[in-house]
Coordinates of C-alpha atoms in Angstrom, one line a residue:
Chain Q
L1 CA 144.1 155.7 63.1
P2 CA 143.0 154.3 66.4
T3 CA 140.9 151.1 66.1
P4 CA 137.2 151.6 66.6
P5 CA 135.9 150.4 69.9
A6 CA 134.5 146.9 70.1
R7 CA 130.7 146.8 70.2
L8 CA 129.6 144.6 73.0
P9 CA 126.1 143.2 72.8
Y10 CA 125.1 144.2 76.4
V11 CA 122.2 146.6 76.7
P12 CA 122.1 148.7 79.9
H13 CA 118.7 148.6 81.6
V14 CA 116.9 149.7 84.7
P15 CA 117.0 146.8 87.2
P16 CA 113.9 144.6 87.1
M17 CA 113.6 144.2 90.8
A18 CA 111.0 146.1 92.7
L19 CA 112.7 149.2 94.1
L20 CA 110.5 152.2 94.7
G21 CA 113.3 154.7 94.1
K22 CA 114.7 153.2 91.0
V23 CA 113.4 156.0 88.9
T24 CA 112.7 159.4 90.5
A25 CA 112.3 162.9 89.1
T26 CA 116.1 163.5 88.9
T27 CA 117.8 160.2 89.3
F28 CA 117.6 156.7 87.9
T29 CA 119.4 153.4 88.6
L30 CA 120.9 150.9 86.2
E31 CA 121.7 147.3 86.7
R32 CA 125.4 146.9 87.3
P33 CA 127.0 145.2 84.3
H34 CA 128.7 142.0 85.4
C35 CA 131.2 140.1 83.4
V36 CA 130.6 142.4 80.4
F37 CA 134.1 143.9 79.9
D38 CA 136.2 140.8 80.8
G39 CA 138.4 140.0 77.9
H40 CA 138.6 143.6 76.7
A41 CA 139.7 145.4 79.8
D42 CA 143.2 145.8 81.3
A43 CA 143.9 146.6 84.9
S44 CA 144.3 150.4 84.2
D45 CA 141.2 150.8 82.2
A46 CA 138.1 152.7 83.3
V47 CA 134.5 152.2 82.5
W48 CA 132.4 155.3 81.9
L49 CA 128.7 155.8 81.6
A50 CA 127.6 158.0 78.7
V51 CA 124.2 159.7 79.2
A52 CA 122.5 161.5 76.4
F53 CA 119.0 162.7 75.6
A54 CA 117.2 160.1 73.6
N55 CA 117.1 162.2 70.5
A56 CA 120.8 163.1 70.8
S57 CA 122.2 159.7 71.3
A58 CA 122.8 159.1 67.6
A59 CA 124.9 162.3 67.4
F60 CA 127.1 161.2 70.4
R61 CA 130.8 160.8 69.5
N62 CA 133.1 158.9 71.8
P63 CA 135.8 161.1 73.3
L64 CA 139.3 160.2 72.1
S65 CA 141.0 160.5 75.6
R66 CA 140.2 161.2 79.2
A67 CA 140.7 164.9 78.8
D68 CA 138.0 165.1 76.1
V69 CA 135.3 163.5 78.3
P70 CA 132.2 165.8 78.4
P71 CA 131.5 166.7 82.0
Y72 CA 128.1 167.0 83.7
Q73 CA 128.1 170.8 83.3
Q74 CA 127.9 170.4 79.5
L75 CA 124.7 168.5 79.5
P76 CA 122.4 171.5 78.6
T77 CA 124.6 172.5 75.6
A78 CA 126.2 169.2 74.4
R79 CA 123.0 167.3 75.2
S80 CA 125.1 164.5 76.6
Y81 CA 127.8 163.8 79.2
M82 CA 129.8 161.1 80.8
T83 CA 129.9 160.1 84.4
L84 CA 130.4 157.3 86.9
E85 CA 134.1 156.7 86.1
T86 CA 134.9 153.3 87.7
A87 CA 137.9 151.0 87.4
A88 CA 137.2 148.1 85.1
A89 CA 138.1 145.6 87.8
A90 CA 134.9 146.7 89.7
Y91 CA 132.8 145.2 86.9
S92 CA 134.7 142.0 86.5
C93 CA 133.2 138.6 87.1
S94 CA 134.9 138.0 90.4
A95 CA 134.1 141.4 92.0
P96 CA 131.5 141.4 94.7
S97 CA 129.4 144.5 94.2
P98 CA 126.0 146.1 94.9
P99 CA 123.6 145.2 92.2
V100 CA 122.7 148.7 91.0
L101 CA 124.3 151.9 90.0
R102 CA 122.6 155.2 90.8
V103 CA 122.8 158.0 88.2
G104 CA 122.3 161.5 89.6
G105 CA 123.0 160.9 93.2
D106 CA 125.6 163.6 93.8
T107 CA 123.9 166.9 94.6
A108 CA 127.2 168.6 95.4
C109 CA 128.1 168.2 91.7
R110 CA 125.2 170.5 90.7
D111 CA 125.3 172.8 93.7
Q112 CA 129.0 173.6 93.5
A113 CA 129.0 173.8 89.7
R114 CA 132.0 171.5 89.4
Q115 CA 133.7 171.4 86.0
D116 CA 135.2 167.9 86.4
P117 CA 133.1 164.9 85.5
C118 CA 130.7 164.0 88.4
N119 CA 127.4 162.4 88.9
G120 CA 124.9 165.3 89.2
P121 CA 121.1 165.0 89.3
L122 CA 119.4 165.1 85.9
P123 CA 117.7 168.5 85.2
S124 CA 114.7 167.3 83.2
P125 CA 112.6 164.2 82.9
G126 CA 114.3 163.2 79.6
P127 CA 114.0 160.6 78.1
Y128 CA 117.6 159.6 78.3
R129 CA 119.6 156.8 76.7
V130 CA 122.8 155.4 78.3
K131 CA 125.7 153.2 77.2
F132 CA 128.9 152.0 78.9
L133 CA 132.2 153.0 77.4
L134 CA 135.5 151.2 78.3
M135 CA 138.3 153.8 78.0
G136 CA 141.9 152.9 77.9
C137 CA 145.1 155.0 77.8
R138 CA 144.8 155.5 74.1
G139 CA 141.0 156.1 73.9
P140 CA 137.8 154.0 73.9
K141 CA 138.4 150.3 73.6
A142 CA 134.8 148.9 73.9
E143 CA 131.3 150.1 74.2
T144 CA 128.0 148.6 74.9
R145 CA 124.8 149.2 73.0
W146 CA 122.6 152.2 73.8
S147 CA 119.8 151.5 76.2
E148 CA 116.1 151.9 75.6
P149 CA 114.9 155.5 76.4
I150 CA 114.5 156.0 80.1
L151 CA 111.8 158.5 81.1
L152 CA 112.0 160.0 84.6
R153 CA 109.1 160.8 86.8
R154 CA 107.2 164.0 86.4
A155 CA 105.6 165.4 89.6
V156 CA 102.1 166.9 89.6
S157 CA 101.0 169.9 91.7
P158 CA 99.0 168.9 94.7
S159 CA 96.3 171.4 93.7
A160 CA 95.1 168.8 91.3
I161 CA 94.0 166.6 94.2
D162 CA 90.3 166.8 94.9
P163 CA 89.6 166.1 98.6
A164 CA 85.8 165.8 98.3
P165 CA 84.4 162.4 98.9
T166 CA 83.3 160.5 95.9
R167 CA 79.9 159.8 97.3
R168 CA 78.0 160.1 100.5
G169 CA 78.0 157.0 102.6
T170 CA 74.7 155.3 103.1
A171 CA 75.1 155.5 106.9
V172 CA 74.8 159.3 106.8
V173 CA 71.6 159.1 104.8
V174 CA 70.2 156.5 107.2
I175 CA 71.0 158.3 110.3
A176 CA 69.8 161.7 109.0
S177 CA 66.6 160.5 107.6
I178 CA 65.6 158.3 110.6
L179 CA 66.5 161.0 113.1
A180 CA 64.7 163.7 111.1
S181 CA 61.5 161.6 111.0
L182 CA 61.7 160.8 114.7
G183 CA 62.1 164.4 115.5
A184 CA 59.2 165.4 113.3
V185 CA 57.0 162.8 114.9
L186 CA 57.9 164.0 118.4
A187 CA 57.3 167.6 117.5
T188 CA 54.0 166.7 115.9
A189 CA 52.9 164.7 119.0
V190 CA 53.8 167.5 121.4
L191 CA 52.1 170.2 119.3
G192 CA 49.1 168.0 118.8
A193 CA 48.8 167.2 122.5
L194 CA 49.2 170.8 123.6
G195 CA 46.9 172.0 120.9
A196 CA 44.2 169.5 121.9
K197 CA 44.4 170.7 125.5
V198 CA 44.3 174.4 124.6
W199 CA 41.4 173.7 122.1
G200 CA 39.5 171.7 124.6
S201 CA 39.8 174.2 127.4
L202 CA 38.8 177.0 125.1
C203 CA 35.7 175.2 123.8
H204 CA 34.6 174.0 127.2
R205 CA 34.8 177.4 128.7
D206 CA 32.3 178.7 126.1
L207 CA 29.7 176.0 126.4
G208 CA 30.0 175.7 130.2
T209 CA 28.5 172.2 130.1
D210 CA 31.6 170.1 130.2
A211 CA 33.4 172.2 132.7
F212 CA 32.7 169.6 135.3
T213 CA 33.2 166.5 133.4
H214 CA 36.8 166.3 134.1
R215 CA 36.5 167.6 137.6
S216 CA 35.6 165.2 140.3
Y217 CA 32.8 166.5 142.4
R218 CA 31.2 165.2 145.4
T219 CA 27.4 165.0 145.4
H220 CA 25.8 166.2 148.6
H221 CA 23.2 163.8 149.6
I222 CA 20.0 165.8 150.3
P223 CA 17.3 163.7 151.9
P224 CA 13.7 164.4 150.9
A225 CA 12.1 166.9 153.2
L226 CA 9.9 165.2 155.9
P227 CA 6.6 166.8 156.6
Q228 CA 7.1 169.4 159.3
P229 CA 4.6 169.6 162.1
L230 CA 2.6 172.8 161.9
P231 CA 3.5 175.4 164.5
P232 CA 0.8 176.2 167.0
S233 CA -1.2 179.0 165.5
C234 CA -4.8 180.1 165.0
G235 CA -6.3 177.5 162.9
C236 CA -9.4 178.8 161.2
R237 CA -12.2 176.3 161.1
P238 CA -15.9 176.9 160.4
Q239 CA -16.7 176.6 164.1
G240 CA -14.7 179.7 164.8
C241 CA -11.2 180.4 165.8
A242 CA -10.0 178.4 168.6
T243 CA -6.7 177.5 169.9
L244 CA -6.1 173.9 169.0
P245 CA -3.8 171.9 170.9
S246 CA -0.8 170.9 169.0
N247 CA -0.2 167.2 168.8
Chain P
M1 CA 39.0 150.2 139.0
A2 CA 41.7 147.8 139.7
K3 CA 42.5 147.0 136.1
S4 CA 43.2 150.5 135.0
D5 CA 45.2 151.1 138.1
D6 CA 47.3 148.1 137.1
C7 CA 47.7 149.5 133.6
V8 CA 48.8 152.9 135.1
H9 CA 51.3 151.2 137.4
I10 CA 52.7 149.1 134.5
L11 CA 53.1 152.3 132.4
Q12 CA 54.7 154.1 135.3
G13 CA 57.1 151.1 135.8
L14 CA 58.0 151.1 132.1
L15 CA 58.6 154.8 132.1
V16 CA 60.8 154.6 135.1
F17 CA 62.8 151.8 133.5
G18 CA 63.1 153.8 130.3
N19 CA 64.4 156.8 132.2
V20 CA 66.9 154.7 134.1
I21 CA 68.3 153.4 130.8
I22 CA 68.4 156.9 129.4
G23 CA 70.4 158.1 132.5
M24 CA 72.9 155.3 132.2
C25 CA 73.4 155.8 128.5
G26 CA 73.8 159.5 129.1
I27 CA 76.7 158.9 131.4
A28 CA 78.2 156.4 128.9
L29 CA 77.9 159.0 126.1
T30 CA 79.6 161.6 128.3
A31 CA 82.4 159.3 129.1
E32 CA 82.9 158.2 125.5
C33 CA 83.0 161.8 124.2
I34 CA 85.4 162.9 127.0
Y35 CA 87.7 160.0 125.9
F36 CA 87.5 161.1 122.3
V37 CA 88.1 164.7 123.0
S38 CA 91.2 164.0 125.1
S39 CA 92.3 161.3 122.6
P40 CA 95.8 159.9 123.2
H41 CA 96.4 159.5 119.4
G42 CA 97.2 163.2 119.0
L43 CA 95.5 163.5 115.7
Y44 CA 93.7 166.8 116.5
P45 CA 96.3 169.0 114.8
L46 CA 95.8 167.2 111.6
L47 CA 92.1 167.5 111.7
K48 CA 92.2 171.1 112.7
A49 CA 94.6 171.9 109.8
T50 CA 92.2 170.4 107.4
E51 CA 89.4 172.6 108.8
N52 CA 87.6 169.4 109.5
S53 CA 87.5 169.3 113.2
D54 CA 83.7 169.3 113.4
I55 CA 83.9 165.7 114.7
Y56 CA 85.4 167.3 117.9
A57 CA 82.5 169.8 118.0
A58 CA 80.1 166.9 117.8
A59 CA 81.9 165.2 120.7
W60 CA 81.8 168.3 122.8
I61 CA 78.0 168.5 122.2
G62 CA 77.9 164.9 123.1
I63 CA 79.4 165.5 126.5
F64 CA 76.8 168.1 127.5
V65 CA 74.0 166.1 126.0
G66 CA 75.0 163.1 128.0
L67 CA 75.0 165.1 131.3
A68 CA 71.6 166.6 130.3
L69 CA 70.2 163.2 129.6
F70 CA 71.3 162.0 133.0
A71 CA 69.8 165.0 134.8
L72 CA 66.6 164.8 132.8
S73 CA 66.1 161.1 133.5
I74 CA 66.2 161.8 137.2
L75 CA 63.6 164.5 136.7
G76 CA 61.5 162.2 134.6
I77 CA 61.6 159.4 137.2
I78 CA 60.5 161.9 139.9
G79 CA 57.7 163.3 137.7
V80 CA 56.4 159.9 136.8
I81 CA 56.3 158.6 140.3
K82 CA 54.6 161.7 141.6
A83 CA 52.3 161.9 138.6
S84 CA 53.0 165.7 138.5
R85 CA 51.8 167.3 135.3
S86 CA 54.1 170.4 135.6
L87 CA 57.2 168.3 136.2
L88 CA 56.5 166.1 133.3
L89 CA 55.8 169.0 131.1
V90 CA 59.1 170.6 131.9
Y91 CA 60.7 167.2 131.4
I92 CA 59.2 166.8 127.9
I93 CA 60.2 170.2 126.7
L94 CA 63.8 169.9 128.0
M95 CA 64.0 166.4 126.5
L96 CA 62.9 167.7 123.1
I97 CA 65.6 170.4 123.2
T98 CA 68.2 167.8 124.2
F99 CA 66.9 165.5 121.4
A100 CA 67.5 168.3 118.9
F101 CA 71.1 168.9 120.1
E102 CA 71.9 165.2 120.0
M103 CA 70.4 164.9 116.6
A104 CA 72.7 167.7 115.4
S105 CA 75.7 166.0 117.0
C106 CA 75.0 162.6 115.4
I107 CA 74.5 164.0 111.9
T108 CA 77.6 166.2 112.2
A109 CA 79.7 163.3 113.3
A110 CA 78.4 161.0 110.5
T111 CA 78.8 163.6 107.8
H112 CA 82.3 164.7 108.7
Q113 CA 83.6 161.3 109.2
D114 CA 82.5 160.6 105.7
S115 CA 84.6 163.5 104.4
L116 CA 88.0 162.3 105.9
T117 CA 89.2 160.8 102.6
P118 CA 92.9 160.0 101.9
E119 CA 93.0 162.8 99.4
L120 CA 92.2 165.3 102.1
F121 CA 95.1 164.3 104.2
L122 CA 97.4 163.9 101.2
K123 CA 96.7 167.4 100.0
Q124 CA 97.3 168.9 103.5
M125 CA 100.5 166.9 104.0
L126 CA 102.0 167.9 100.6
E127 CA 101.1 171.6 101.2
R128 CA 102.1 171.9 104.8
Y129 CA 104.7 169.3 105.8
Q130 CA 108.1 171.1 105.9
E131 CA 111.4 170.2 107.5
P132 CA 112.5 172.1 109.4
A133 CA 109.1 173.3 110.3
N134 CA 108.4 177.0 110.2
N135 CA 106.0 178.6 112.6
S136 CA 102.7 178.2 110.9
D137 CA 103.1 174.6 109.9
N138 CA 104.9 173.5 113.0
E139 CA 102.0 171.5 114.4
V140 CA 101.3 169.7 111.2
T141 CA 105.0 168.7 110.7
K142 CA 105.5 167.6 114.2
T143 CA 102.3 165.5 114.1
W144 CA 103.3 163.9 110.9
N145 CA 106.8 163.1 112.1
E146 CA 105.4 161.5 115.3
L147 CA 102.8 159.6 113.3
M148 CA 105.4 158.2 110.8
L149 CA 107.9 157.3 113.6
Q150 CA 105.4 155.5 115.8
N151 CA 103.5 153.7 113.2
H152 CA 106.5 152.9 110.9
C153 CA 104.6 154.4 107.9
C154 CA 105.4 157.0 105.3
G155 CA 103.1 159.5 103.6
V156 CA 99.3 159.0 103.3
L157 CA 99.3 156.2 100.7
G158 CA 103.0 155.4 100.6
P159 CA 106.4 157.0 100.0
S160 CA 105.4 157.4 96.3
D161 CA 103.2 160.4 97.4
W162 CA 106.4 162.4 97.6
Q163 CA 107.4 161.3 94.1
E164 CA 104.1 161.8 92.4
Y165 CA 103.4 165.3 93.6
T166 CA 105.4 168.4 94.2
S167 CA 105.3 169.6 97.8
A168 CA 106.5 172.2 100.2
F169 CA 109.0 169.6 101.3
R170 CA 110.3 169.3 97.8
L171 CA 111.0 173.0 97.6
T172 CA 113.7 172.7 100.3
H173 CA 114.9 169.2 99.8
S174 CA 116.2 168.0 96.5
D175 CA 114.7 164.9 94.9
A176 CA 118.1 163.2 94.6
D177 CA 119.0 163.5 98.3
Y178 CA 115.5 163.1 99.7
P179 CA 113.2 161.1 97.5
W180 CA 111.1 161.0 100.7
P181 CA 111.7 162.5 104.1
R182 CA 114.3 160.8 106.4
T183 CA 111.5 159.9 108.8
C184 CA 110.4 157.4 106.2
C185 CA 113.6 155.4 106.6
V186 CA 114.1 152.7 109.1
L187 CA 116.0 154.4 111.9
D188 CA 118.3 153.0 114.4
A189 CA 118.4 153.7 118.1
R190 CA 120.0 157.1 117.6
G191 CA 117.5 158.3 115.0
L192 CA 119.8 157.9 112.0
P193 CA 118.9 155.8 109.0
V194 CA 120.2 152.3 109.1
N195 CA 121.2 152.3 105.5
L196 CA 120.7 155.7 103.8
D197 CA 121.5 154.5 100.3
G198 CA 119.1 151.6 100.7
C199 CA 116.4 154.0 101.9
K200 CA 116.9 156.4 99.0
L201 CA 116.7 153.6 96.5
G202 CA 113.7 152.0 98.1
V203 CA 115.3 148.7 99.0
P204 CA 112.7 146.7 101.1
G205 CA 113.7 146.6 104.7
Y206 CA 115.4 150.0 104.8
Y207 CA 112.4 152.2 104.4
N208 CA 108.7 152.2 105.5
S209 CA 106.6 151.3 102.6
N210 CA 103.1 151.5 104.2
G211 CA 101.0 154.6 104.1
C212 CA 99.8 156.3 107.3
Y213 CA 96.2 156.6 106.2
D214 CA 95.1 153.5 108.1
A215 CA 96.8 154.8 111.3
I216 CA 94.9 158.1 111.0
S217 CA 91.5 156.9 109.8
G218 CA 91.3 153.9 112.2
P219 CA 91.0 155.8 115.5
V220 CA 89.0 158.7 114.0
N221 CA 86.5 156.4 112.4
T222 CA 86.0 154.4 115.5
H223 CA 85.3 157.5 117.5
A224 CA 83.1 159.1 114.9
W225 CA 81.0 156.0 114.6
G226 CA 80.9 155.8 118.4
V227 CA 79.5 159.3 118.7
A228 CA 77.2 158.9 115.7
W229 CA 75.7 155.4 116.1
F230 CA 75.6 155.4 119.9
G231 CA 73.9 158.7 119.9
F232 CA 71.5 157.4 117.3
A233 CA 70.6 154.4 119.5
I234 CA 70.1 156.6 122.5
L235 CA 67.8 158.8 120.4
C236 CA 65.7 155.9 119.3
W237 CA 65.2 154.8 122.8
T238 CA 64.5 158.3 124.0
F239 CA 61.9 158.7 121.3
C240 CA 60.0 155.7 122.7
V241 CA 60.2 156.9 126.2
L242 CA 59.1 160.4 125.3
L243 CA 56.1 159.1 123.4
G244 CA 55.2 157.0 126.5
T245 CA 55.6 160.0 128.8
M246 CA 53.4 162.2 126.6
F247 CA 50.7 159.5 126.6
Y248 CA 51.0 159.2 130.4
W249 CA 51.0 163.0 130.8
S250 CA 47.8 163.4 128.8
G251 CA 46.1 160.8 131.0
I252 CA 46.9 162.4 134.3
E253 CA 43.9 164.0 135.9
Y254 CA 44.0 167.4 137.4

């Protein structure tokens, strides 16, 4: 019977640094294990990542050889798969390496329906649990612990966005109210002035007394009449009619 | 009587001064609205796509109102100096009509500027941004690409807009290859991402983490406030001058 694989205390986890794309809708990243497999790994060994749905991780059985490794295509049926086959030397203490591993970054794996193990995008938000498995020529040699459940992002439809403003700004209210009141005052003033003129001209035409108050008129200066000398004529006096000389 | 003559002259002088100010402000309003309408920021396609381009309508009204104010101020100056009742009556009536139009323009600009929320642009971007752009959304996509390239920004609030919501872009580009459009990555001189994996992961320095909302709302807000508040100030001044003119008109003798 092959010896059971050694259980390493390392727990895979999403990297703590702030990366906006560390968990997306179909991919997630893991912190690269460093110095975890030293002491258990030979030069020819490979480290695999086992990914399983969180509720199927307990039922996962380590494959006995490389030929038994469940590929990406089996994820819907087997509820788990293994991917990211890497030489154990890449995770050793002395290897320089990028600090993260991206799970789900190979879209050709899904589009071309490849049957070999590859790193395709995850089809559903999960949650998933992962563990690393050190596979030698005769089967699994060491395994890490299962990670905490990793839940992927779920996108919402944009029709849920409400574009209406939450409340009207005060500036709109100020402008609208002040302008409306100014306009009303002006309209009232104009109507009032025109109405007063029309009313005034109508009233004054009826009475006829004030028709001249607003008109400037010139007074013609009429001197008082001087007594006119009488024309020569028959002046009747008691002595009889006689032509009186005019003087 | 010398005193009332002085009063009349003072009133005439004030009205002429008021009309001169109105004329100059009218020219300034026209210039400002022409600048806004021919804006170099190229945001008009976005506003038109949101069916929210009434700020442009307010600016167009502002152009003609400004010219009308200038012409009417000249008419007013002539009418005041000649003390002609008919000229001043025409002036008052036309000024009231102009006042009403400018009132409409101000209130429109203020109301619609209020409605340019980030959610409005977010919804439009998610529903219409597509690469490569098809015919109907060509303008929106091109405008967004130019906006993102020139301002080094991504999305409306940030690249996470593309992650939080499904979009027309998401239908044609898989989430694994394109968490956000390539235009959000830091590009080199040839237009290719400097570090594609770094951009996809969201490593600081390889992608643009700011949202573009500030780049959109900044110019639009400035212009809308310019049209709304400057128009409001002109209208307050015009109100005073009109009241004075009406008082002067009613005191002119036949």
